[in-house]
Amino acid sequence: MISMIILLQAAGLAVLGKVGAALGAALAAFAAGYGIGKIGTSSMEAIARQPECAGNVRTSMIIAAGMIEGAALFAIIVCLLAIVLK
């Protein structure tokens, strides 16, 4: 009887770990989308204010968006590995 209770608790914790990892992956994806959206909004406002600096702003925007995308991809892969390896 006691071993059955221990097995049920262990199974419950394994499911909670997978749910937590899935929520972490979703949060990383949403945060990356929000961050890239903020970068796009700010860069469009900057280009509208000073059209002559459009090339520099666009380059900075692409670099920042790439860095956010890389960090988000790393976070999602770590969360998915937690799901698979647990």
CSV table of N, CA and C in Angstrom, one decimal:
chain,number,residue,atom,x,y,z
A,1,MET,N,0.8,-1.2,0.0
A,1,MET,CA,0.0,0.0,0.0
A,1,MET,C,0.9,1.3,0.0
A,2,ILE,N,1.9,1.2,0.8
A,2,ILE,CA,2.8,2.4,0.9
A,2,ILE,C,3.6,2.6,-0.4
A,3,SER,N,4.0,1.5,-1.0
A,3,SER,CA,4.7,1.6,-2.3
A,3,SER,C,3.8,2.2,-3.4
A,4,MET,N,2.5,1.8,-3.3
A,4,MET,CA,1.6,2.4,-4.3
A,4,MET,C,1.5,3.9,-4.1
A,5,ILE,N,1.4,4.4,-2.9
A,5,ILE,CA,1.3,5.8,-2.7
A,5,ILE,C,2.6,6.5,-3.1
A,6,ILE,N,3.7,5.9,-2.9
A,6,ILE,CA,5.0,6.5,-3.3
A,6,ILE,C,5.1,6.6,-4.9
A,7,LEU,N,4.6,5.5,-5.5
A,7,LEU,CA,4.6,5.5,-7.0
A,7,LEU,C,3.7,6.6,-7.6
A,8,LEU,N,2.5,6.8,-6.9
A,8,LEU,CA,1.5,7.8,-7.4
A,8,LEU,C,2.1,9.2,-7.2
A,9,GLN,N,2.8,9.4,-6.1
A,9,GLN,CA,3.4,10.7,-5.9
A,9,GLN,C,4.5,11.0,-6.9
A,10,ALA,N,5.3,10.0,-7.2
A,10,ALA,CA,6.4,10.2,-8.1
A,10,ALA,C,5.8,10.5,-9.5
A,11,ALA,N,4.8,9.8,-9.9
A,11,ALA,CA,4.2,10.0,-11.2
A,11,ALA,C,3.6,11.4,-11.3
A,12,GLY,N,3.0,11.9,-10.2
A,12,GLY,CA,2.4,13.2,-10.2
A,12,GLY,C,3.5,14.3,-10.3
A,13,LEU,N,4.6,14.1,-9.7
A,13,LEU,CA,5.7,15.1,-9.7
A,13,LEU,C,6.3,15.1,-11.1
A,14,ALA,N,6.4,14.0,-11.8
A,14,ALA,CA,6.9,13.9,-13.2
A,14,ALA,C,6.0,14.7,-14.1
A,15,VAL,N,4.7,14.6,-13.9
A,15,VAL,CA,3.7,15.3,-14.8
A,15,VAL,C,3.9,16.8,-14.5
A,16,LEU,N,4.0,17.2,-13.3
A,16,LEU,CA,4.1,18.6,-12.9
A,16,LEU,C,5.4,19.2,-13.5
A,17,GLY,N,6.5,18.4,-13.6
A,17,GLY,CA,7.7,18.9,-14.2
A,17,GLY,C,7.6,19.1,-15.7
A,18,LYS,N,6.8,18.2,-16.3
A,18,LYS,CA,6.6,18.4,-17.8
A,18,LYS,C,5.7,19.6,-18.0
A,19,VAL,N,4.7,19.8,-17.2
A,19,VAL,CA,3.8,20.9,-17.4
A,19,VAL,C,4.6,22.2,-17.1
A,20,GLY,N,5.5,22.2,-16.1
A,20,GLY,CA,6.3,23.4,-15.9
A,20,GLY,C,7.2,23.7,-17.0
A,21,ALA,N,7.8,22.7,-17.6
A,21,ALA,CA,8.7,22.9,-18.8
A,21,ALA,C,7.9,23.4,-20.0
A,22,ALA,N,6.7,22.9,-20.2
A,22,ALA,CA,5.9,23.4,-21.3
A,22,ALA,C,5.5,24.8,-21.1
A,23,LEU,N,5.1,25.2,-19.9
A,23,LEU,CA,4.8,26.6,-19.6
A,23,LEU,C,6.0,27.5,-19.8
A,24,GLY,N,7.2,27.0,-19.4
A,24,GLY,CA,8.4,27.8,-19.6
A,24,GLY,C,8.7,28.0,-21.1
A,25,ALA,N,8.5,27.0,-21.9
A,25,ALA,CA,8.7,27.2,-23.3
A,25,ALA,C,7.7,28.2,-23.9
A,26,ALA,N,6.4,28.1,-23.5
A,26,ALA,CA,5.4,29.0,-23.9
A,26,ALA,C,5.7,30.4,-23.5
A,27,LEU,N,6.2,30.6,-22.3
A,27,LEU,CA,6.6,31.9,-21.8
A,27,LEU,C,7.7,32.5,-22.5
A,28,ALA,N,8.7,31.7,-22.9
A,28,ALA,CA,9.8,32.2,-23.6
A,28,ALA,C,9.4,32.6,-25.0
A,29,ALA,N,8.5,31.9,-25.7
A,29,ALA,CA,8.0,32.3,-27.0
A,29,ALA,C,7.2,33.6,-26.9
A,30,PHE,N,6.3,33.7,-26.0
A,30,PHE,CA,5.6,34.9,-25.8
A,30,PHE,C,6.5,36.1,-25.5
A,31,ALA,N,7.4,35.9,-24.7
A,31,ALA,CA,8.3,37.0,-24.3
A,31,ALA,C,9.2,37.5,-25.5
A,32,ALA,N,9.6,36.5,-26.3
A,32,ALA,CA,10.4,36.9,-27.5
A,32,ALA,C,9.5,37.6,-28.5
A,33,GLY,N,8.3,37.2,-28.7
A,33,GLY,CA,7.4,37.9,-29.6
A,33,GLY,C,7.1,39.3,-29.1
A,34,TYR,N,6.9,39.5,-27.8
A,34,TYR,CA,6.7,40.8,-27.3
A,34,TYR,C,7.9,41.7,-27.4
A,35,GLY,N,9.1,41.2,-27.2
A,35,GLY,CA,10.3,41.9,-27.3
A,35,GLY,C,10.6,42.4,-28.7
A,36,ILE,N,10.4,41.5,-29.6
A,36,ILE,CA,10.6,41.8,-31.0
A,36,ILE,C,9.6,42.8,-31.5
A,37,GLY,N,8.4,42.7,-31.0
A,37,GLY,CA,7.3,43.7,-31.4
A,37,GLY,C,7.7,45.1,-30.8
A,38,LYS,N,8.2,45.1,-29.6
A,38,LYS,CA,8.7,46.4,-29.1
A,38,LYS,C,9.8,47.0,-29.9
A,39,ILE,N,10.7,46.2,-30.3
A,39,ILE,CA,11.8,46.7,-31.1
A,39,ILE,C,11.3,47.2,-32.4
A,40,GLY,N,10.4,46.5,-33.1
A,40,GLY,CA,9.8,47.0,-34.3
A,40,GLY,C,9.1,48.3,-34.2
A,41,THR,N,8.3,48.4,-33.1
A,41,THR,CA,7.6,49.7,-32.8
A,41,THR,C,8.5,50.8,-32.6
A,42,SER,N,9.5,50.6,-31.8
A,42,SER,CA,10.5,51.7,-31.5
A,42,SER,C,11.3,52.1,-32.7
A,43,SER,N,11.7,51.1,-33.5
A,43,SER,CA,12.4,51.4,-34.7
A,43,SER,C,11.6,52.2,-35.8
A,44,MET,N,10.3,51.8,-35.9
A,44,MET,CA,9.5,52.6,-36.8
A,44,MET,C,9.3,54.0,-36.4
A,45,GLU,N,9.1,54.2,-35.1
A,45,GLU,CA,9.0,55.6,-34.5
A,45,GLU,C,10.3,56.4,-34.8
A,46,ALA,N,11.4,55.7,-34.6
A,46,ALA,CA,12.7,56.4,-34.8
A,46,ALA,C,12.9,56.7,-36.3
A,47,ILE,N,12.5,55.8,-37.2
A,47,ILE,CA,12.7,56.1,-38.6
A,47,ILE,C,11.7,57.3,-39.0
A,48,ALA,N,10.5,57.3,-38.4
A,48,ALA,CA,9.6,58.3,-38.7
A,48,ALA,C,10.1,59.7,-38.3
A,49,ARG,N,10.8,59.7,-37.1
A,49,ARG,CA,11.3,61.0,-36.6
A,49,ARG,C,12.5,61.5,-37.4
A,50,GLN,N,13.4,60.6,-37.8
A,50,GLN,CA,14.6,60.9,-38.5
A,50,GLN,C,14.8,59.9,-39.7
A,51,PRO,N,14.2,60.2,-40.8
A,51,PRO,CA,14.3,59.3,-42.0
A,51,PRO,C,15.7,59.1,-42.5
A,52,GLU,N,16.6,60.0,-42.3
A,52,GLU,CA,17.9,59.9,-42.8
A,52,GLU,C,18.8,58.8,-42.1
A,53,CYS,N,18.3,58.4,-40.9
A,53,CYS,CA,19.0,57.4,-40.1
A,53,CYS,C,18.4,56.0,-40.2
A,54,ALA,N,17.6,55.9,-41.3
A,54,ALA,CA,16.8,54.6,-41.4
A,54,ALA,C,17.7,53.4,-41.5
A,55,GLY,N,18.8,53.5,-42.2
A,55,GLY,CA,19.7,52.4,-42.4
A,55,GLY,C,20.4,51.9,-41.1
A,56,ASN,N,20.8,52.9,-40.3
A,56,ASN,CA,21.5,52.6,-39.0
A,56,ASN,C,20.4,51.9,-38.0
A,57,VAL,N,19.2,52.5,-38.0
A,57,VAL,CA,18.2,52.0,-37.1
A,57,VAL,C,17.8,50.6,-37.5
A,58,ARG,N,17.7,50.4,-38.9
A,58,ARG,CA,17.3,49.0,-39.3
A,58,ARG,C,18.3,48.0,-39.0
A,59,THR,N,19.6,48.4,-39.1
A,59,THR,CA,20.7,47.4,-38.8
A,59,THR,C,20.7,47.1,-37.3
A,60,SER,N,20.5,48.1,-36.5
A,60,SER,CA,20.5,47.8,-35.0
A,60,SER,C,19.2,47.0,-34.7
A,61,MET,N,18.1,47.2,-35.3
A,61,MET,CA,16.9,46.5,-35.1
A,61,MET,C,17.1,45.0,-35.4
A,62,ILE,N,17.7,44.7,-36.6
A,62,ILE,CA,17.9,43.3,-37.0
A,62,ILE,C,18.9,42.6,-36.0
A,63,ILE,N,19.9,43.3,-35.6
A,63,ILE,CA,20.8,42.7,-34.6
A,63,ILE,C,20.2,42.4,-33.3
A,64,ALA,N,19.4,43.3,-32.8
A,64,ALA,CA,18.7,43.1,-31.5
A,64,ALA,C,17.7,42.0,-31.6
A,65,ALA,N,16.9,42.0,-32.7
A,65,ALA,CA,15.9,41.0,-32.9
A,65,ALA,C,16.5,39.6,-33.0
A,66,GLY,N,17.7,39.5,-33.7
A,66,GLY,CA,18.4,38.2,-33.8
A,66,GLY,C,18.9,37.8,-32.4
A,67,MET,N,19.3,38.7,-31.6
A,67,MET,CA,19.8,38.3,-30.2
A,67,MET,C,18.6,37.8,-29.4
A,68,ILE,N,17.5,38.5,-29.5
A,68,ILE,CA,16.3,38.0,-28.7
A,68,ILE,C,15.9,36.6,-29.2
A,69,GLU,N,15.9,36.5,-30.5
A,69,GLU,CA,15.4,35.2,-31.1
A,69,GLU,C,16.4,34.1,-30.7
A,70,GLY,N,17.6,34.3,-30.7
A,70,GLY,CA,18.6,33.3,-30.2
A,70,GLY,C,18.4,32.9,-28.8
A,71,ALA,N,18.2,33.9,-27.9
A,71,ALA,CA,17.9,33.6,-26.5
A,71,ALA,C,16.6,32.8,-26.3
A,72,ALA,N,15.6,33.2,-27.0
A,72,ALA,CA,14.3,32.5,-26.9
A,72,ALA,C,14.4,31.1,-27.5
A,73,LEU,N,15.2,30.9,-28.5
A,73,LEU,CA,15.3,29.5,-29.1
A,73,LEU,C,16.1,28.7,-28.1
A,74,PHE,N,17.1,29.2,-27.4
A,74,PHE,CA,17.9,28.5,-26.4
A,74,PHE,C,16.9,28.1,-25.3
A,75,ALA,N,16.1,29.0,-24.8
A,75,ALA,CA,15.2,28.7,-23.7
A,75,ALA,C,14.2,27.7,-24.1
A,76,ILE,N,13.7,27.7,-25.3
A,76,ILE,CA,12.7,26.7,-25.7
A,76,ILE,C,13.3,25.4,-25.8
A,77,ILE,N,14.5,25.3,-26.3
A,77,ILE,CA,15.2,24.0,-26.5
A,77,ILE,C,15.5,23.4,-25.1
A,78,VAL,N,15.9,24.2,-24.1
A,78,VAL,CA,16.1,23.8,-22.8
A,78,VAL,C,14.9,23.2,-22.1
A,79,CYS,N,13.8,23.9,-22.3
A,79,CYS,CA,12.5,23.5,-21.8
A,79,CYS,C,12.0,22.2,-22.5
A,80,LEU,N,12.2,22.0,-23.8
A,80,LEU,CA,11.8,20.8,-24.5
A,80,LEU,C,12.7,19.6,-24.1
A,81,LEU,N,14.0,19.9,-23.8
A,81,LEU,CA,14.9,18.9,-23.3
A,81,LEU,C,14.4,18.4,-21.9
A,82,ALA,N,14.0,19.4,-21.1
A,82,ALA,CA,13.5,19.0,-19.8
A,82,ALA,C,12.2,18.1,-19.9
A,83,ILE,N,11.4,18.3,-20.9
A,83,ILE,CA,10.2,17.5,-21.1
A,83,ILE,C,10.7,16.1,-21.5
A,84,VAL,N,11.6,16.0,-22.5
A,84,VAL,CA,12.0,14.7,-23.1
A,84,VAL,C,12.8,13.9,-22.1
A,85,LEU,N,13.7,14.5,-21.4
A,85,LEU,CA,14.7,13.8,-20.6
A,85,LEU,C,14.2,13.5,-19.2
A,86,LYS,N,13.1,14.0,-18.8
A,86,LYS,CA,12.6,13.8,-17.5
A,86,LYS,C,11.8,12.5,-17.4
